[in-house]
XYZ file of C-alpha atoms in Angstrom:
481
model
C 71.304 78.729 59.330
C 73.584 81.139 61.158
C 76.676 79.130 60.249
C 75.620 78.885 56.580
C 75.176 82.652 56.253
C 78.442 83.229 58.080
C 80.254 80.913 55.654
C 78.810 82.761 52.652
C 80.037 86.028 54.102
C 83.526 84.643 54.797
C 83.820 83.042 51.358
C 82.803 86.326 49.634
C 79.634 84.978 48.101
C 77.940 87.871 46.125
C 76.676 90.450 48.592
C 73.048 90.334 47.390
C 72.889 86.585 48.067
C 74.449 87.026 51.540
C 71.968 89.785 52.389
C 69.038 87.555 51.554
C 70.523 84.778 53.663
C 70.732 87.056 56.738
C 67.146 88.213 56.239
C 65.876 84.635 55.951
C 67.764 83.730 59.088
C 66.324 86.711 60.950
C 62.774 85.858 59.919
C 63.281 82.253 60.948
C 64.593 83.454 64.313
C 61.534 85.628 64.869
C 59.304 82.700 63.966
C 61.191 80.498 66.375
C 60.878 83.064 69.179
C 57.141 83.199 68.683
C 56.835 79.458 68.819
C 59.024 79.335 71.901
C 56.957 81.893 73.731
C 53.766 80.171 72.752
C 54.971 76.824 73.983
C 56.894 78.219 76.978
C 60.062 76.341 75.936
C 63.718 77.262 76.297
C 63.159 80.737 77.714
C 66.845 81.384 78.137
C 67.638 81.408 74.407
C 64.880 83.825 73.391
C 66.697 87.013 74.485
C 69.804 85.900 72.586
C 67.891 85.308 69.316
C 65.975 88.544 69.659
C 69.280 90.391 70.077
C 70.570 88.823 66.816
C 67.478 89.982 64.915
C 67.727 93.520 66.270
C 71.416 93.790 65.413
C 71.184 92.152 61.944
C 68.338 94.130 60.320
C 69.825 97.620 60.872
C 73.221 96.352 59.743
C 72.051 95.065 56.303
C 68.971 97.162 55.629
C 70.864 99.986 53.814
C 72.629 97.541 51.514
C 69.351 95.792 50.742
C 67.726 99.079 49.815
C 70.767 99.960 47.681
C 70.621 96.606 45.851
C 66.961 97.105 45.144
C 67.692 100.537 43.681
C 70.452 99.099 41.505
C 68.175 96.388 40.093
C 65.520 98.969 39.276
C 68.076 101.256 37.620
C 69.410 98.377 35.494
C 65.910 97.530 34.238
C 65.185 101.158 33.372
C 68.494 101.380 31.538
C 67.617 98.271 29.529
C 64.307 99.812 28.484
C 66.021 103.066 27.547
C 68.580 101.198 25.471
C 65.751 99.893 23.267
C 64.659 103.436 22.569
C 66.934 104.739 19.813
C 66.539 108.468 20.254
C 68.353 109.060 16.962
C 65.733 106.974 15.152
C 62.159 108.294 15.330
C 60.941 104.833 14.233
C 62.620 102.844 17.028
C 61.322 99.479 18.185
C 59.395 101.059 21.052
C 57.999 103.937 19.011
C 55.204 102.744 16.740
C 54.317 106.131 15.272
C 56.386 105.537 12.140
C 55.515 101.892 11.515
C 52.889 102.716 8.937
C 55.433 104.694 6.930
C 58.062 101.968 6.818
C 58.403 100.102 3.493
C 57.370 96.477 3.527
C 60.359 94.164 3.032
C 58.723 92.509 0.021
C 58.116 95.894 -1.604
C 61.666 97.145 -1.146
C 62.711 96.581 -4.708
C 59.649 98.320 -6.158
C 59.998 101.254 -3.764
C 63.529 101.742 -5.035
C 62.246 101.739 -8.582
C 59.729 104.411 -7.650
C 62.526 106.771 -6.670
C 62.680 106.023 -2.940
C 65.903 105.255 -1.124
C 66.281 101.696 0.066
C 67.086 101.513 3.755
C 70.029 99.429 4.862
C 69.106 96.141 6.510
C 71.051 93.513 8.381
C 72.431 90.936 6.003
C 71.356 87.312 6.497
C 73.944 84.595 6.853
C 75.437 83.790 3.483
C 75.041 80.373 1.975
C 77.828 78.544 0.247
C 78.480 79.963 -3.258
C 77.696 76.586 -4.827
C 74.324 76.321 -3.079
C 71.381 77.375 -5.271
C 69.498 80.329 -3.768
C 66.070 79.936 -2.249
C 63.550 80.507 -5.025
C 61.827 83.119 -2.882
C 65.000 85.204 -2.854
C 64.595 88.534 -4.668
C 67.524 88.509 -7.080
C 67.100 92.170 -7.996
C 67.450 93.827 -4.584
C 70.984 93.917 -3.276
C 74.426 95.483 -3.497
C 77.605 95.258 -5.535
C 80.296 93.552 -3.461
C 84.029 93.068 -4.097
C 85.012 90.057 -6.177
C 88.808 89.709 -6.395
C 88.450 86.652 -8.659
C 87.000 88.615 -11.584
C 87.039 88.897 -14.502
C 86.444 85.435 -15.963
C 87.629 86.326 -19.476
C 89.568 89.149 -21.107
C 89.765 90.857 -24.474
C 92.651 88.483 -25.218
C 90.573 85.353 -24.590
C 87.299 86.324 -26.307
C 86.872 87.319 -29.946
C 83.199 88.260 -29.551
C 83.911 91.697 -28.039
C 83.148 94.540 -30.413
C 85.788 97.231 -30.590
C 83.625 99.981 -29.121
C 83.118 97.880 -25.960
C 86.709 96.647 -25.817
C 87.783 99.008 -23.036
C 91.006 97.147 -22.254
C 92.264 97.255 -25.812
C 91.275 100.906 -26.103
C 93.576 101.776 -23.212
C 91.372 102.075 -20.151
C 93.976 102.190 -17.362
C 91.944 101.164 -14.294
C 90.785 97.604 -13.598
C 88.795 98.099 -10.396
C 85.492 98.047 -12.309
C 86.188 94.371 -13.104
C 86.369 93.350 -9.440
C 82.723 93.433 -8.389
C 79.794 91.029 -8.439
C 76.086 91.397 -7.766
C 74.969 90.132 -4.334
C 71.215 89.897 -3.571
C 70.204 90.808 -0.019
C 68.529 87.506 0.810
C 70.834 84.923 -0.723
C 74.113 84.170 -2.421
C 73.977 84.328 -6.228
C 76.342 81.757 -7.765
C 78.854 83.046 -10.289
C 78.076 82.029 -13.862
C 79.277 78.492 -14.594
C 79.561 77.838 -18.352
C 79.181 74.060 -18.150
C 76.255 74.194 -15.731
C 74.556 76.795 -17.912
C 74.930 74.616 -21.012
C 73.415 71.694 -19.148
C 70.441 73.868 -18.217
C 69.866 74.786 -21.875
C 70.709 71.433 -23.448
C 68.394 70.916 -26.403
C 67.032 74.474 -26.081
C 67.209 77.751 -27.967
C 67.655 81.335 -26.761
C 66.895 84.573 -28.611
C 67.927 88.134 -27.800
C 65.589 90.773 -29.250
C 66.372 94.459 -29.122
C 69.100 97.020 -29.762
C 72.881 97.186 -29.390
C 72.673 96.732 -25.597
C 70.848 93.439 -26.226
C 73.716 92.478 -28.513
C 76.130 93.626 -25.783
C 74.410 91.141 -23.427
C 74.618 88.306 -25.949
C 78.330 88.910 -26.496
C 78.919 88.787 -22.742
C 77.213 85.380 -22.647
C 79.315 84.061 -25.549
C 82.534 85.234 -23.862
C 81.593 83.604 -20.552
C 80.726 80.330 -22.274
C 83.960 80.417 -24.287
C 86.029 80.539 -21.094
C 85.290 76.817 -20.494
C 83.190 75.486 -23.349
C 84.880 77.019 -26.378
C 83.377 79.112 -29.150
C 80.095 78.371 -30.901
C 79.662 77.745 -34.595
C 78.600 80.944 -36.334
C 75.796 80.115 -38.758
C 74.662 83.722 -39.266
C 73.573 84.952 -42.672
C 73.670 88.600 -41.553
C 77.119 90.084 -41.033
C 76.287 92.275 -38.022
C 72.707 92.858 -36.928
C 71.031 89.434 -36.907
C 73.217 86.625 -35.597
C 72.924 82.903 -34.929
C 75.368 80.692 -33.017
C 75.219 76.961 -32.353
C 76.712 74.732 -29.659
C 76.427 71.311 -31.333
C 77.624 69.303 -28.331
C 74.647 70.595 -26.332
C 72.137 71.004 -29.174
C 71.808 74.626 -28.070
C 71.651 77.779 -30.167
C 71.642 81.537 -29.566
C 70.118 84.111 -31.919
C 70.138 87.888 -32.009
C 67.266 89.770 -33.673
C 67.894 93.436 -34.393
C 64.745 95.345 -33.413
C 65.672 98.570 -31.561
C 62.040 99.713 -31.247
C 60.586 96.178 -30.911
C 57.843 97.203 -33.366
C 57.733 97.766 -37.128
C 59.732 100.640 -38.516
C 60.290 101.971 -42.000
C 63.423 100.029 -42.903
C 64.544 102.682 -45.369
C 65.312 105.255 -42.701
C 67.016 103.269 -39.936
C 70.382 104.735 -40.861
C 69.579 108.234 -39.657
C 66.755 109.998 -37.802
C 63.984 110.909 -37.732
C 62.688 107.342 -37.734
C 59.243 106.151 -38.749
C 57.801 103.956 -35.998
C 54.479 102.070 -36.155
C 53.795 101.590 -32.466
C 50.913 99.124 -32.863
C 52.389 96.797 -35.521
C 54.476 93.676 -34.934
C 58.044 93.621 -36.160
C 58.130 90.472 -38.314
C 61.911 90.216 -37.963
C 61.413 88.472 -34.633
C 57.674 87.977 -34.018
C 57.348 85.584 -36.974
C 60.000 83.282 -35.465
C 59.281 83.438 -31.748
C 57.469 80.086 -31.631
C 60.709 78.248 -32.422
C 62.473 79.475 -29.268
C 62.389 78.177 -25.722
C 63.688 81.377 -24.148
C 63.467 84.952 -25.410
C 64.997 88.058 -23.839
C 63.443 91.269 -25.119
C 64.785 94.713 -24.305
C 64.756 98.250 -25.617
C 65.079 101.771 -24.314
C 67.630 104.193 -25.648
C 66.271 104.316 -29.195
C 63.026 105.774 -27.921
C 64.942 108.965 -27.142
C 65.860 109.471 -30.799
C 63.882 111.769 -33.129
C 60.978 109.732 -34.500
C 57.597 110.058 -36.175
C 55.033 107.927 -34.379
C 52.127 106.120 -36.028
C 49.044 104.320 -34.698
C 46.648 102.583 -37.104
C 48.853 103.904 -39.941
C 48.122 107.504 -38.942
C 50.711 110.001 -37.738
C 49.909 110.878 -34.127
C 52.992 112.836 -33.086
C 56.762 112.858 -32.888
C 59.705 112.617 -30.527
C 62.207 115.503 -30.688
C 61.278 116.595 -34.200
C 61.329 120.088 -35.679
C 58.172 119.697 -37.735
C 55.488 122.314 -36.927
C 51.817 121.630 -36.301
C 52.407 118.194 -34.819
C 51.944 116.777 -31.333
C 55.259 116.516 -29.510
C 55.416 113.450 -27.306
C 57.990 112.114 -24.850
C 60.062 108.895 -25.047
C 58.112 107.014 -22.321
C 54.990 107.272 -24.489
C 56.559 105.391 -27.404
C 58.316 102.991 -25.007
C 55.031 102.050 -23.358
C 53.259 101.481 -26.668
C 56.131 99.453 -28.112
C 56.251 97.063 -25.142
C 52.475 96.763 -25.172
C 52.645 95.627 -28.797
C 55.614 93.327 -28.160
C 53.768 91.583 -25.315
C 50.697 91.216 -27.500
C 52.869 89.566 -30.139
C 54.274 87.112 -27.577
C 50.884 86.272 -26.065
C 49.351 85.665 -29.477
C 52.234 83.725 -31.039
C 50.810 80.351 -32.041
C 52.911 77.487 -30.739
C 55.044 79.513 -28.324
C 55.227 77.708 -25.000
C 58.540 79.060 -23.754
C 59.530 81.880 -21.413
C 59.993 85.486 -22.509
C 62.093 87.589 -20.134
C 61.836 91.362 -20.186
C 65.259 92.801 -19.470
C 64.413 96.219 -18.080
C 65.926 99.550 -19.020
C 69.630 99.967 -18.201
C 70.252 103.685 -17.502
C 73.102 105.654 -19.055
C 75.449 107.713 -16.868
C 76.349 110.918 -18.684
C 77.624 113.582 -16.299
C 78.433 117.194 -17.127
C 76.376 117.198 -20.315
C 74.528 115.059 -22.844
C 76.234 112.519 -25.086
C 76.746 115.168 -27.790
C 77.616 117.985 -25.396
C 80.684 116.804 -23.529
C 78.947 114.379 -21.183
C 81.174 111.706 -19.702
C 81.194 108.785 -17.263
C 84.638 108.734 -15.684
C 83.845 107.150 -12.324
C 85.915 104.128 -11.321
C 83.772 102.460 -8.646
C 80.092 101.563 -8.097
C 77.538 103.607 -6.232
C 76.186 102.334 -2.949
C 72.464 101.673 -3.041
C 71.654 104.858 -1.109
C 73.644 106.874 -3.663
C 71.517 105.781 -6.618
C 67.816 106.493 -6.976
C 65.749 105.677 -10.056
C 64.034 108.940 -10.938
C 63.091 111.311 -13.750
C 63.094 109.924 -17.283
C 64.786 106.697 -16.145
C 61.902 106.049 -13.782
C 59.322 106.808 -16.489
C 60.965 104.387 -18.923
C 61.190 101.704 -16.262
C 57.561 102.085 -15.205
C 56.383 101.956 -18.814
C 58.009 98.528 -19.155
C 57.033 96.899 -15.865
C 53.480 98.246 -15.870
C 52.839 96.944 -19.377
C 54.425 93.641 -18.346
C 51.998 93.377 -15.434
C 49.038 93.974 -17.743
C 50.295 91.415 -20.264
C 50.830 88.782 -17.566
C 47.141 89.030 -16.667
C 45.904 89.088 -20.257
C 44.376 86.105 -21.998
C 46.965 84.071 -23.883
C 46.599 81.930 -26.945
C 49.574 79.747 -26.034
C 51.374 78.250 -23.052
C 54.120 80.859 -22.956
C 55.140 82.819 -19.877
C 56.306 86.376 -19.307
C 58.925 87.066 -16.630
C 61.154 89.986 -15.663
C 64.932 90.308 -15.638
C 65.048 93.551 -13.693
C 68.437 95.251 -14.058
C 67.445 98.924 -13.803
C 68.411 99.584 -10.167
C 71.319 97.149 -10.434
C 72.910 98.990 -13.343
C 72.102 102.451 -12.041
C 74.714 101.650 -9.375
C 77.426 101.024 -12.007
C 78.489 104.387 -13.489
C 81.998 102.951 -13.714
C 81.112 100.204 -16.202
C 80.880 102.156 -19.478
C 83.571 102.588 -22.154
C 83.442 106.394 -21.774
C 86.312 107.694 -23.951
C 87.959 104.263 -24.252
C 86.032 103.285 -27.352
C 86.763 103.268 -31.090
C 85.559 101.571 -34.247
C 87.351 98.524 -35.624
C 90.257 99.429 -37.899
C 90.389 103.042 -36.784
C 92.228 105.032 -34.152
C 89.678 107.831 -34.010
C 87.831 108.020 -30.706
C 84.057 108.168 -30.686
C 81.916 110.419 -28.516
C 82.039 109.313 -24.900
C 80.007 106.119 -24.617
C 78.025 106.010 -21.378
C 75.266 103.764 -22.775
C 76.992 100.476 -23.642
C 79.052 98.399 -21.228
C 82.690 97.368 -21.200
C 83.404 93.694 -21.853
C 84.378 92.194 -19.538
C 82.421 94.320 -17.090
C 79.330 94.632 -14.882
C 77.008 93.413 -17.637
C 78.458 89.927 -17.061
C 76.385 89.774 -13.863
C 73.252 89.734 -16.024
C 74.231 86.204 -16.951
C 74.693 85.233 -13.294
C 71.059 86.249 -12.837
C 69.939 84.636 -16.099
C 71.504 81.329 -15.062
C 69.545 81.382 -11.788
C 66.287 82.306 -13.547
C 66.717 79.395 -15.946
C 67.532 77.068 -13.063
C 64.247 78.060 -11.444
C 62.353 77.507 -14.680
C 63.777 74.032 -15.196
C 63.434 73.099 -11.530
C 67.031 71.881 -11.577
C 68.283 71.723 -7.974
C 71.681 70.314 -8.863
C 73.130 73.377 -10.581
């Protein structure tokens, strides 16, 4: 034992290990002395062993004590390192746990005007791998995408002039170099051929205002990049459109219905508008049964001066100058309109498809309203903690999603489904995506008022179709796209 400890010391084995060796040897020596004395054997060696014990313990005792102190200090330091004194809700402080947002409620907390806390990102999957169906597609961040855009104003004829930012002279291109990235998964970039396979033999309708048309035109441009242009079979020159893709037996329609409900058609050219909040708009509700997928949306028209009717009786107005009338706010008419639209979908005989509610996409006027010098001149997205859904945007959003929740629980007369395509928080982070002053009507050189409502094409609205493609993949159960 003595030789083994001596060798460890000579070979510079770690000091703590050597100390323990000497102690073990000393204890064994004491034990041996006791046995020797008891048995009266080898009396001559006992004094020598006792001397070794007496000399060894004082020699190493201080270092043993010091090692023990060091081990204790290291443990205490490890515990302290877990306590983040800059964070009152650290892992060892449970006082704030009850105030922390649940991970599954993150998206809805953001919609309610609360900041979303940053979280560690999970490992990304391959871009071609379909996301887990439990992945929340609507909670995430805009990330750089140097490969964008996937079409230009030179390669797509479907871009209307007042969204053709490139042609109108917008000098920056950074707004084209971003894509939407959910927190929990990788969202594949829109693939025209895969999308057409998903919708083979199907039909898709967009119902709403000019932003709905903006979305449809983005889809047509993305499809044209690989699959060519559709056949235009429209009978209406502008508002109501129909396109066919014969090779895939697929068609797209656009139904102009900015309030989603019936309006007095004679006064849609200028306000105030006459809006019957509880009556179906036959322009689209009479045809819904013939479609497999429907995307309904509305929002900005509810902020325009309007007279509102329920049961054919005038109940109030939005931003009107008429005296002796109840003055209501836009979220009131928005809520009623979506309630009626959902009732139309649930009661449509023969409809067994999926209706997606594309939620309100906020405008980004800064420095004034649209008619008072407001503009949107930013050139990059907001980070998530820089954008909070609040005020009138929050009220409009809640009117839509709350009515959707009620309609999803209501009794249905068909096999149709109601789902959400939630873009509100996503688009709130894109103040850089609007035409702003780079907008003009076809055939003119006169600039319009700054447009901070519609979206440049190409632009961030193209990501809506990335999300749409994934939602359709989930509906079809197709794991190969």
